Short mmCIF file of C-alpha atoms and ligand atoms in Angstrom, two decimals:
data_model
loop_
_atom_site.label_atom_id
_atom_site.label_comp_id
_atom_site.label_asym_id
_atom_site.label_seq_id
_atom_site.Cartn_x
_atom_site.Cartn_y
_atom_site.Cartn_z
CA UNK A 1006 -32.50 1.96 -4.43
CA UNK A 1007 -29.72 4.55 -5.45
CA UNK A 1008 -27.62 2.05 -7.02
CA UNK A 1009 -25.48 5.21 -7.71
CA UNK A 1010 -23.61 5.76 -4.91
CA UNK A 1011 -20.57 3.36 -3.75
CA UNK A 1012 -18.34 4.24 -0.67
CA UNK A 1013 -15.94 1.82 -1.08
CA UNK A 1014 -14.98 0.20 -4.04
CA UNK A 1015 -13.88 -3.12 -2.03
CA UNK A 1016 -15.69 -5.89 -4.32
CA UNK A 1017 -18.50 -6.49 -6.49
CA UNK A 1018 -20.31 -7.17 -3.72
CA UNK A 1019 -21.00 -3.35 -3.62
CA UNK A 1020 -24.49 -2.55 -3.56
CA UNK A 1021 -24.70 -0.92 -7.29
CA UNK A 1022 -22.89 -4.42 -8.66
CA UNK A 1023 -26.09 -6.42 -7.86
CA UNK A 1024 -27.54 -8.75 -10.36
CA UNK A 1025 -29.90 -7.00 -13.00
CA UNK A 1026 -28.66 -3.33 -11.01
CA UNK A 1027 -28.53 -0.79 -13.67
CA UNK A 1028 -24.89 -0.20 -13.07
CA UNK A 1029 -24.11 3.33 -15.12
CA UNK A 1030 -21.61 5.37 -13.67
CA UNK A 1031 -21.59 4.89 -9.74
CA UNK A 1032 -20.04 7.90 -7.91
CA UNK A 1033 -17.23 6.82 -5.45
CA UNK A 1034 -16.78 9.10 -2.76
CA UNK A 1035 -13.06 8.96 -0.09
CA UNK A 1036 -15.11 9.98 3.24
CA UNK A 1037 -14.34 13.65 3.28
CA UNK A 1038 -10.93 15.33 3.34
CA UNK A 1039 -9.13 15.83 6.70
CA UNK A 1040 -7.40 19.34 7.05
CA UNK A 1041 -4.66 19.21 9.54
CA UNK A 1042 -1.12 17.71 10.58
CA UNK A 1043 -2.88 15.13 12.72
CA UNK A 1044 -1.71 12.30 10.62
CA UNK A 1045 2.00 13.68 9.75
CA UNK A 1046 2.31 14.30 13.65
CA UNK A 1047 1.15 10.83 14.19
CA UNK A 1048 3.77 9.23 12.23
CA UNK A 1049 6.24 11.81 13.32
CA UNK A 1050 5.51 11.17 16.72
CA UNK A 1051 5.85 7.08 15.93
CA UNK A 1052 9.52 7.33 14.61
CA UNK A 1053 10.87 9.56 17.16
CA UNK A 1054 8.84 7.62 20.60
CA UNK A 1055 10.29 5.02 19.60
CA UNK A 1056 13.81 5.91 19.07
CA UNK A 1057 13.76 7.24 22.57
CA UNK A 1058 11.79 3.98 23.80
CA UNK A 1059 14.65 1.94 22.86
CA UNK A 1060 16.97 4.33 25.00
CA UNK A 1061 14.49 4.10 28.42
CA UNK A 1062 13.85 0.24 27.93
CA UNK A 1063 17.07 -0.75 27.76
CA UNK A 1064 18.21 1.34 30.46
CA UNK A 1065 15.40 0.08 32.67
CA UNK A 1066 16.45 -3.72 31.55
CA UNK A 1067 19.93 -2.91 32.45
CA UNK A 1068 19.64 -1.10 35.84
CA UNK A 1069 17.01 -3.70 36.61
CA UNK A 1070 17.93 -7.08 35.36
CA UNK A 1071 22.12 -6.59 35.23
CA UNK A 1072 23.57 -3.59 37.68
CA UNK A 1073 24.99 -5.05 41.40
CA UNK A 1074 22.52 -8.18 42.53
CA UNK A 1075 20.66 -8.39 39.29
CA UNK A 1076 17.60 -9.99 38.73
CA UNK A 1077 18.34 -11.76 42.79
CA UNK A 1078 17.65 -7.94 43.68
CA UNK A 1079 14.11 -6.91 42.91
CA UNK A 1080 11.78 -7.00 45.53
CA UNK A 1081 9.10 -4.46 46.87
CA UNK A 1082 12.06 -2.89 48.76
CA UNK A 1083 13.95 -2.22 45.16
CA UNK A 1084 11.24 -1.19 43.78
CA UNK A 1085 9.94 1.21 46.35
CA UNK A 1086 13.49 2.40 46.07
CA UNK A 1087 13.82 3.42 43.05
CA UNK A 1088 10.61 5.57 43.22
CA UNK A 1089 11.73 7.51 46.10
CA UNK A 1090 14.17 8.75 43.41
CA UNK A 1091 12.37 11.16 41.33
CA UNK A 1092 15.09 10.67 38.73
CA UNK A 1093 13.84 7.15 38.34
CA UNK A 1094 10.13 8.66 38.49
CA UNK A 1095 10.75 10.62 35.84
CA UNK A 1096 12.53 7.54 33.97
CA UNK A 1097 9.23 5.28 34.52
CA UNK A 1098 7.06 8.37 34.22
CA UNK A 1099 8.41 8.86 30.58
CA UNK A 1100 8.38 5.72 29.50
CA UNK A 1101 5.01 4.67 30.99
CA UNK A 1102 3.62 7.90 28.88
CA UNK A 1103 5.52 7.48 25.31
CA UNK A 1104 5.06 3.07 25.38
CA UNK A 1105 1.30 3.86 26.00
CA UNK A 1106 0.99 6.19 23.11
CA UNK A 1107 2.77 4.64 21.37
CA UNK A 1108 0.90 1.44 21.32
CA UNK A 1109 -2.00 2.85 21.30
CA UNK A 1110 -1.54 4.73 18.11
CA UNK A 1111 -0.02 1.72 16.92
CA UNK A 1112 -3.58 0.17 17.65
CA UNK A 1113 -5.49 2.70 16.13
CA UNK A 1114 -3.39 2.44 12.89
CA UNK A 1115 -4.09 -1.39 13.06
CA UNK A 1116 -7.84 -0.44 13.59
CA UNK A 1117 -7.68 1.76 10.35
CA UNK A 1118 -5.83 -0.56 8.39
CA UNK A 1119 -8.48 -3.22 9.27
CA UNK A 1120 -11.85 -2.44 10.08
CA UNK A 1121 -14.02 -2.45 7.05
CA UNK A 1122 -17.25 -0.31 8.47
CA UNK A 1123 -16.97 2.92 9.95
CA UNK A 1124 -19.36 1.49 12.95
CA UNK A 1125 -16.51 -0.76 13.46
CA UNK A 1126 -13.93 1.52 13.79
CA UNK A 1127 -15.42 3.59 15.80
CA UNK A 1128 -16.48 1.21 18.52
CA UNK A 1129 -13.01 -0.55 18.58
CA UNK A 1130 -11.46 2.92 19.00
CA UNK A 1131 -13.67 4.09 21.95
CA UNK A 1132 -12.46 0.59 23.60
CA UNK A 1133 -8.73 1.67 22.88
CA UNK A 1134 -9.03 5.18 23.95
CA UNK A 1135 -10.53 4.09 27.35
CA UNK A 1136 -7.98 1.47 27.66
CA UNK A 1137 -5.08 4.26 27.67
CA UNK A 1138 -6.71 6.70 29.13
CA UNK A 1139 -7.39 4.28 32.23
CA UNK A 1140 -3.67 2.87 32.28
CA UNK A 1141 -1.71 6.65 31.80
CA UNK A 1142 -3.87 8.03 34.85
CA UNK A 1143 -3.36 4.69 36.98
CA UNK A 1144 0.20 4.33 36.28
CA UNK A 1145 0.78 7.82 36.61
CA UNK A 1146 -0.77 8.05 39.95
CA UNK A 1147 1.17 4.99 41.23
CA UNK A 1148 4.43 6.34 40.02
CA UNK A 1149 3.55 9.85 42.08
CA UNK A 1150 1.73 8.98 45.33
CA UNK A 1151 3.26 5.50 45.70
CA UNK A 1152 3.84 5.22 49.78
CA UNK A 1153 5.82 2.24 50.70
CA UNK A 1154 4.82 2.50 54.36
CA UNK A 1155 1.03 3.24 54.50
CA UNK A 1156 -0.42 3.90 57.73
CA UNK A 1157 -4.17 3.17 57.84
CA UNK A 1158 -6.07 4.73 61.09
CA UNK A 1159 -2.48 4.48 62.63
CA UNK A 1160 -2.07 1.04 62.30
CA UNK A 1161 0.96 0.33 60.09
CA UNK A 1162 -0.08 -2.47 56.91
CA UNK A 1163 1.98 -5.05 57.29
CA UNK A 1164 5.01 -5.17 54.64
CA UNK A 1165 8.51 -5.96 56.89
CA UNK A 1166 10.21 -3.29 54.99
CA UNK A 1167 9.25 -0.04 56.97
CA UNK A 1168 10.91 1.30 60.47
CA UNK A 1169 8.12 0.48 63.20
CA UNK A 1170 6.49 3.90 63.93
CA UNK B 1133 16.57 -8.83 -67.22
CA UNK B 1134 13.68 -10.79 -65.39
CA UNK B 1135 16.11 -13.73 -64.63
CA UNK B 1136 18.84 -10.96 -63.13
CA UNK B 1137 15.91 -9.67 -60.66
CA UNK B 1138 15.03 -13.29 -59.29
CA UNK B 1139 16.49 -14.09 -55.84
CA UNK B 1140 19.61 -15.66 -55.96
CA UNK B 1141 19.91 -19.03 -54.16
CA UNK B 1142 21.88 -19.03 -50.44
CA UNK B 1143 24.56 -20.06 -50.16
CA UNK B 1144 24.53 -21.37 -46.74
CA UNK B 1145 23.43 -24.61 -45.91
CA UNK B 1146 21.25 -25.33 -43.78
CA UNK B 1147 21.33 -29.19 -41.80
CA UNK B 1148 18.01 -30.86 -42.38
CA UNK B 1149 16.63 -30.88 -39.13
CA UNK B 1150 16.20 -26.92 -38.83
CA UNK B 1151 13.02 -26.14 -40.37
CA UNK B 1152 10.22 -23.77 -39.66
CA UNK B 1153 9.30 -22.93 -36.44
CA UNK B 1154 8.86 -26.32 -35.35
CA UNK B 1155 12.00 -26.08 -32.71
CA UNK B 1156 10.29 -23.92 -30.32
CA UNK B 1157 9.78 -26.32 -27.46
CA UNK B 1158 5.50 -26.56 -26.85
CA UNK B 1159 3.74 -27.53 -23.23
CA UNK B 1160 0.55 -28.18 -22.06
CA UNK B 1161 -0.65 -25.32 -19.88
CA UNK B 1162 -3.45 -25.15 -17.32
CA UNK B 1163 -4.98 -22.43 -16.93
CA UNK B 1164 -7.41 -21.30 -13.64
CA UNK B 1165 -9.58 -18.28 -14.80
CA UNK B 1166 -11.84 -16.44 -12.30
CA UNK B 1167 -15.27 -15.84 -13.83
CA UNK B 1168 -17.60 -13.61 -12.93
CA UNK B 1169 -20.81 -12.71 -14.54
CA UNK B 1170 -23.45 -10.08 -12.75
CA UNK B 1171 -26.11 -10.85 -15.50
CA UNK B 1172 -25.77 -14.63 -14.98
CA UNK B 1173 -24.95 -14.91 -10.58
CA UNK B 1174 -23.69 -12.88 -7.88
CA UNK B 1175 -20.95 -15.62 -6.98
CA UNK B 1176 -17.51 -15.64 -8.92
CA UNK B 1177 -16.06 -19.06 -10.05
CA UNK B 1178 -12.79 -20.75 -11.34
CA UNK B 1179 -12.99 -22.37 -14.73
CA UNK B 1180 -9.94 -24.51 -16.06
CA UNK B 1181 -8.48 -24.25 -19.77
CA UNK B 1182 -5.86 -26.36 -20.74
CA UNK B 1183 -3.85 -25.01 -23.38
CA UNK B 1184 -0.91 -26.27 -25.84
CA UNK B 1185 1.58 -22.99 -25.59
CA UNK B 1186 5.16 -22.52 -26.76
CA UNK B 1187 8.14 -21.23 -24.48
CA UNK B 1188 7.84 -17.59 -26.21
CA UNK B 1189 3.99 -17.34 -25.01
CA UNK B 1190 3.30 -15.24 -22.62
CA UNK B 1191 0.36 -15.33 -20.39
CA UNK B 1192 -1.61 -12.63 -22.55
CA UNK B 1193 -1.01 -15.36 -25.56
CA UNK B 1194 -3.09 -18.32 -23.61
CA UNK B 1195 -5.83 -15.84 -22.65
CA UNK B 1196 -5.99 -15.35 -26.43
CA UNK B 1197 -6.20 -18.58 -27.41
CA UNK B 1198 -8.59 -19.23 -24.79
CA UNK B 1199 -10.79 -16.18 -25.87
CA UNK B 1200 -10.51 -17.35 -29.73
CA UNK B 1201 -10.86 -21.01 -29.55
CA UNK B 1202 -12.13 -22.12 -26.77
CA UNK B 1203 -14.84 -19.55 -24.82
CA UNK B 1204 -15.37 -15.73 -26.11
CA UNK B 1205 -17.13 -15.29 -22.93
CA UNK B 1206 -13.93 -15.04 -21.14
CA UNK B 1207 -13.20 -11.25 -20.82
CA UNK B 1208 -10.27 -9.32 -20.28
CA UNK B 1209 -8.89 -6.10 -21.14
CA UNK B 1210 -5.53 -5.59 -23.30
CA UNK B 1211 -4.59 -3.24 -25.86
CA UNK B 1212 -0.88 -2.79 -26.81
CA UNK B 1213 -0.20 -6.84 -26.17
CA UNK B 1214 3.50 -5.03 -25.55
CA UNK B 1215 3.63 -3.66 -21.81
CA UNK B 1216 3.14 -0.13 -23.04
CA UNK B 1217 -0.63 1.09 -22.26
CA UNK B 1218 -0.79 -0.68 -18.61
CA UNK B 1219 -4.43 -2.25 -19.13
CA UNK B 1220 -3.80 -5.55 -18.41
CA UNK B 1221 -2.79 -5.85 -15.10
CA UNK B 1222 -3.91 -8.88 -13.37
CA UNK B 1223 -3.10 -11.50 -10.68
CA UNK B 1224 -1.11 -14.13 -12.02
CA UNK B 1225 -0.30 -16.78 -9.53
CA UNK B 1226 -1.34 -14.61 -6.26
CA UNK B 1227 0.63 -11.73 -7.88
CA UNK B 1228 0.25 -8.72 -9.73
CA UNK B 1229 1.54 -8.38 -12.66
CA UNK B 1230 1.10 -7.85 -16.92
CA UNK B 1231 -0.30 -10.92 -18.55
CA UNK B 1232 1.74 -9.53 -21.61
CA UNK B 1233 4.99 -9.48 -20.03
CA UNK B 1234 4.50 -12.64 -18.25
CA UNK B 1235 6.08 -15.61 -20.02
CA UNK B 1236 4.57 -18.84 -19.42
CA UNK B 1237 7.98 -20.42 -19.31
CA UNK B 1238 8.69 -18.41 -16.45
CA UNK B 1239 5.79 -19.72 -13.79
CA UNK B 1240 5.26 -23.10 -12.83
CA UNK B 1241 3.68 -25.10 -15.81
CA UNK B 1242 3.33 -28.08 -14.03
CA UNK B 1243 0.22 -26.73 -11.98
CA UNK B 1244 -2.36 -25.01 -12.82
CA UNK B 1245 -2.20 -20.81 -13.54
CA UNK B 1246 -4.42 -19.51 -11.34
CA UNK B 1247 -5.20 -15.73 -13.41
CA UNK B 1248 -7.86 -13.45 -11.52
CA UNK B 1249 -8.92 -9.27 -11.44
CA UNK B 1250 -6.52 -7.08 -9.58
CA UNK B 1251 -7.70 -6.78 -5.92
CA UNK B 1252 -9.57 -3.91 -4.47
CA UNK B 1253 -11.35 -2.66 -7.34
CA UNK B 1254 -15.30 -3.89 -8.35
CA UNK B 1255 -14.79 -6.34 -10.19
CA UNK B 1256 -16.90 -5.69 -13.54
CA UNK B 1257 -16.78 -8.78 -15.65
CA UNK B 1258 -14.22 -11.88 -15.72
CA UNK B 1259 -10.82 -9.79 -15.47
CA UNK B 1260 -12.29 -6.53 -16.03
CA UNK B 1261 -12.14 -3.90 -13.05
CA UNK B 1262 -14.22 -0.75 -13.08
CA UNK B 1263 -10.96 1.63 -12.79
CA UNK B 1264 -12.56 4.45 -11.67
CA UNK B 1265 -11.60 4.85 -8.12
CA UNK B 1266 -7.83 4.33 -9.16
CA UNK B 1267 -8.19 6.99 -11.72
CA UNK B 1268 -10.27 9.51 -9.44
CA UNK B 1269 -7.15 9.41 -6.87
CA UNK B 1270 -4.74 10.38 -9.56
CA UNK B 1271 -6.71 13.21 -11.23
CA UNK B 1272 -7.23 14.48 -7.51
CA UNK B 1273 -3.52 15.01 -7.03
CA UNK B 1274 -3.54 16.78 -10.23
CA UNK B 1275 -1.26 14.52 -13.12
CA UNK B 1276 -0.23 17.71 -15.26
CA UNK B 1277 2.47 20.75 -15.20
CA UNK B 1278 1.33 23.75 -13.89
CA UNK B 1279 3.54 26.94 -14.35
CA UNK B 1280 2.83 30.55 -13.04
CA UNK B 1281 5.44 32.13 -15.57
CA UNK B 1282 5.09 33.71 -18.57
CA UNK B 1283 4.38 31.18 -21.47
CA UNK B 1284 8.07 30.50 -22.86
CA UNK B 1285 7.86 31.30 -26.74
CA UNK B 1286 10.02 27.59 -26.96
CA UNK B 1287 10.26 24.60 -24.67
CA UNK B 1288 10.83 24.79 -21.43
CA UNK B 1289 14.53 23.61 -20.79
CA UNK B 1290 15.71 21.67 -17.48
CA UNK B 1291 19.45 20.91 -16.85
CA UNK B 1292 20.31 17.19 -16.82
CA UNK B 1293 20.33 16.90 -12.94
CA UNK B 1294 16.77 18.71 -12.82
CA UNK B 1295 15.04 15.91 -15.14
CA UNK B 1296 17.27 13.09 -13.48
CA UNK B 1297 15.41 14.02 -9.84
CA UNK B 1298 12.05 12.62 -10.95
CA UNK B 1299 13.02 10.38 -14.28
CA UNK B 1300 11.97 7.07 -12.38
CA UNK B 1301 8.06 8.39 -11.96
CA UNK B 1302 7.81 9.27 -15.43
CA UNK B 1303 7.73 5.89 -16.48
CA UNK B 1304 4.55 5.19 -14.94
CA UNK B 1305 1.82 3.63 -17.37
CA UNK B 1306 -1.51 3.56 -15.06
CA UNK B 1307 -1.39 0.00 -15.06
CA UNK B 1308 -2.96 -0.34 -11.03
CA UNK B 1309 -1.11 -3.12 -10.41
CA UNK B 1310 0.53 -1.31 -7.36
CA UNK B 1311 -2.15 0.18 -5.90
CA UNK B 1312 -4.52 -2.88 -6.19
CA UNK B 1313 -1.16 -4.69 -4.48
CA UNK B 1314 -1.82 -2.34 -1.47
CA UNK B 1315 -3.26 -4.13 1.60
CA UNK B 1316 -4.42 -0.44 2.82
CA UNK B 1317 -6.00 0.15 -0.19
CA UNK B 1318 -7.81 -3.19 -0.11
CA UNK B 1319 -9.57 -2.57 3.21
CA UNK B 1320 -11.84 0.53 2.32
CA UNK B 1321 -10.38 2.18 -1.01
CA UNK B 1322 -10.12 4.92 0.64
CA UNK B 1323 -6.46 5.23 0.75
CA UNK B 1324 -5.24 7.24 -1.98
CA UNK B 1325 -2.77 4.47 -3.48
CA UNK B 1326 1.09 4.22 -4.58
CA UNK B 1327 -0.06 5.54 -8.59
CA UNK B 1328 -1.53 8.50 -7.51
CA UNK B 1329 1.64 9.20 -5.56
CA UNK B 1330 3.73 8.24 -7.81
CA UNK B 1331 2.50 10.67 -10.23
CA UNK B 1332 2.16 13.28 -7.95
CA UNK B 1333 6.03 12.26 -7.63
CA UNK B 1334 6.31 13.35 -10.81
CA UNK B 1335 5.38 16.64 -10.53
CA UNK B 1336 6.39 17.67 -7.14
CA UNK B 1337 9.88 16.97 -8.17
CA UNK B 1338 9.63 18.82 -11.52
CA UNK B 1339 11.65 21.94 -11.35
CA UNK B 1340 9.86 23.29 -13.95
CA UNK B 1341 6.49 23.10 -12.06
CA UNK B 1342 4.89 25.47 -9.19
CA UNK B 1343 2.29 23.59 -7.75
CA UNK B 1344 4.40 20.89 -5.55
CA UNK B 1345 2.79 22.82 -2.58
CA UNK B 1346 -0.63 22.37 -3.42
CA UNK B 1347 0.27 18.43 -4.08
CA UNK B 1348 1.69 17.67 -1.07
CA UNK B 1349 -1.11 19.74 1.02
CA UNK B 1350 -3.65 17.25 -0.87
CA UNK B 1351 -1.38 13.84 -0.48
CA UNK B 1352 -1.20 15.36 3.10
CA UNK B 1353 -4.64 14.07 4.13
CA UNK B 1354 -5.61 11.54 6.12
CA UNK B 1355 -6.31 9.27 3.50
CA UNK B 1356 -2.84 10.15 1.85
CA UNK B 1357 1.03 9.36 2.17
CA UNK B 1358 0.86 8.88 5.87
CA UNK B 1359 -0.98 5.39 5.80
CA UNK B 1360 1.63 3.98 3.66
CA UNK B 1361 2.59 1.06 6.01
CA UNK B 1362 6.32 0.78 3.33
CA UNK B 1363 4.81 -2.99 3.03
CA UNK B 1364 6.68 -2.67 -0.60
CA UNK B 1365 4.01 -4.67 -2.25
CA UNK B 1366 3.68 -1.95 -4.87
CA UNK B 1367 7.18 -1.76 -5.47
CA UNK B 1368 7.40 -5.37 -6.36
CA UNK B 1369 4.13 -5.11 -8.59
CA UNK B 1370 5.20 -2.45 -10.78
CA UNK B 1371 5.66 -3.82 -14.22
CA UNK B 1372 8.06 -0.64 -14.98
CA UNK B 1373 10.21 -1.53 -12.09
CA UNK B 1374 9.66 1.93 -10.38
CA UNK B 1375 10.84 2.72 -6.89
CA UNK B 1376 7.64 3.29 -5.79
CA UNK B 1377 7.91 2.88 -1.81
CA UNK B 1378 10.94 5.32 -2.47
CA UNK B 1379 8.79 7.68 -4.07
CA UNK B 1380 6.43 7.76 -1.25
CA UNK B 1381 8.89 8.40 0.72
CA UNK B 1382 10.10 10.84 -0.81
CA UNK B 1383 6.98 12.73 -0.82
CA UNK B 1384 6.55 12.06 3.09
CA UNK B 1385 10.11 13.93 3.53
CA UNK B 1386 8.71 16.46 1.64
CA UNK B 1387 5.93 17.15 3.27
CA UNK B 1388 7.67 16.91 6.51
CA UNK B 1389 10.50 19.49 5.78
CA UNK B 1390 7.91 21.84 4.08
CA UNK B 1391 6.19 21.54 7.68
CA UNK B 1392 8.56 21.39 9.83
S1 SF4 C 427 3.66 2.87 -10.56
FE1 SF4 C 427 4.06 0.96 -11.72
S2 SF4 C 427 2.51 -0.48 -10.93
FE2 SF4 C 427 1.82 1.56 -10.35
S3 SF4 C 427 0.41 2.20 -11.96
FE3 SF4 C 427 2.46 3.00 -12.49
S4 SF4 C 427 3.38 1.44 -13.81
FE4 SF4 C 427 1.61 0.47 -12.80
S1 FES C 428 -1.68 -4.93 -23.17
FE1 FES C 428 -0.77 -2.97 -23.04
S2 FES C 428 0.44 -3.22 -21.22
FE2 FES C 428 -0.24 -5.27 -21.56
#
């Protein structure tokens, strides 16, 4: 055994602090050096999504829950709406995008912060990454080729909100 | 002329019931020691040692007493007994501080004390952490002046304001006690810890030094100022009472605008 070599220096547990181990100057290594913003852009990016999250969320609270009818007004019809707007699409559309990454890189920071082994990490990060990629592309999808009155083989779906072809 | 050179009496007198040192008020005092011993067993354990202290004793004082009278197996590290050369460091009570700037009077004497290693470091014997990861982060972020000018034929002078900018950071002493306070530092080690930024601090912010660049390209890395999570653990560690989430923030700003 290399008793040498420690990558982190968490607890004695270590494999160079074993019982009897002749522990002589171990060599502790910080898992290579990262060139790049990445990390500065990341936090950047953190402080300024989320000042602008708190703008589109509480807009989208208030125009939702408050403005006219209130709360007594959402329905498919209000919804449907407010996406044939595209200022509203482009509303949604940014804060569907920024609250995504935003949690997401929240995540990854968690995972980071957290996760002792590198197999660890890696394998909850794939999970996250898939997660957000799946959600941006679904949600942005809805948000642009949402149809309130789909016709199917020229049968209108039942809904009650559309004009009957 | 002998009789001249003797002493002569005081005239103040003194009532009868102040004496020596007797008047000092004295408690019992448990004390909770972790122990661990690699050539004896793998697992760490808590041994109790109760004490007779006085309200002046401080927690360094018990460990002595301990150490002298009752087990010299229990190990520790302490040198200037006077908060000056930052080697003992350990958690008192779930916290990090000096054991010879903690007065006994000033915990909770009435249960036990618990005393263990700083956190994050390998734990080497008893209270005794093997400091080299701590002190590999601060030589990487290179702890002395560098200056591309001629050599001055005197010192080199700073106005007032200059050597204000970075006066909290000097008073670093290497004790650990912030970074082994850091819950980002206790997960991998990898993190390169509120000292070594500190004391990069002290340089970057040192008009009479050139290198703040290269500092704050190295404290730039992934393992560097950016996973400070401002917790402020390591601020309310520091035995010296240095700003030090301020100073990593300080270094983040820097960074930034030199970036940006
Ligand atoms: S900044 Fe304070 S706590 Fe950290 S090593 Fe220096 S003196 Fe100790
Ligand atoms: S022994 Fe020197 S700082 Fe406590």
């Amino acid at each position: 055994m290399s008793a040498t070599e420690i990558q982190s220096p968490r607890s004695a547990k270590a494999p160079a602090a074993k019982v009897g181990s002749n522990r002589i100057a171990p060599q502790y290594r910080r898992n290579g050096s990262s060139k790049g913003n990445f990390e500065m852009l990341a936090w950047l990016f953190m402080r300024l999504s989320g000042v602008v999250l708190v703008v589109l969320i509480f807009g989208h609270l208030f125009v939702n829950l408050l403005v006219g009818e209130g709360i007594h007004a959402i329905d498919f019809g209000f919804v449907a709406g407010k996406w044939a707007d595209p200022f509203w699409q482009i509303w949604d559309l940014a804060m569907l995008w920024l609250a995504m990454l935003h949690g997401t890189n929240g995540v990854r920071t968690i995972i980071n912060d957290y996760a002792e082994k590198d197999a660890t990490r890696l394998w909850l990060k794939i999970v996250l990454y898939a997660a957000t990629t799946v959600i941006i592309i679904l949600g942005t999808l809805v948000i642009f080729t949402f149809d309130p009155c789909p016709v199917v083989n020229g049968v209108q779906l039942p809904g009650g909100f559309c004009p009957a072809p | 002329m002998t009789a001249e050179l003797a002493e002569p009496a005081s005239k103040i007198e003194l009532p009868a019931h102040v004496g020596g040192g007797g008047e000092i008020p004295s408690f019992d005092v448990t004390l909770r020691v972790r122990r661990y011993n690699p050539e004896v067993s793998e697992d760490a354990t808590w041994d109790d040692f109760k004490v007779t202290m006085y309200g002046t004793d401080r927690v360094l004082d018990a460990l002595h007493k301990i150490k002298w009278e009752m087990d010299g197996s229990v190990s520790f590290r302490r040198s200037c007994a006077h908060g000056v050369c930052g080697s003992d460091a350990m958690r008192i009570n779930g916290r990090n501080r000096l054991a010879c700037k903690t007065l006994l009077k000033d915990l909770d004497t009435s249960k036990p004390i618990t005393v263990e290693p700083i956190k994050g470091l390998p734990v080497e014997k008893d209270l005794i952490v093997d400091m080299e990861p701590f002190f590999q982060s601060f030589r990487e972020v290179m702890p002395f002046l560098i200056n591309r000018g001629h050599e001055p034929t005197k010192e080199r002078l700073q106005s007032a304001e200059d050597r204000e900018r970075f006066d909290d950071t000097t008073k670093c002493i290497l004790c650990a006690a912030c970074t082994s306070s850091c819950p980002v530092f206790w997960t991998d080690g990898q993190y390169f810890g509120p000292a070594a930024i500190v004391n990069a601090h002290r340089f970057i912010f040192d008009s009479r030094d050139d290198a703040g660049d290269m500092r704050l390209e190295i404290l730039n890395d992934k393992e560097g100022v950016w996973r400070c999570r401002t917790t402020f653990n390591c601020t309310e560690a520091c035995p010296r009472g240095i700003q030090v989430t301020q100073a990593i923030a300080e270094v983040k700003q820097a960074i930034l605008s030199r970036k940006i």
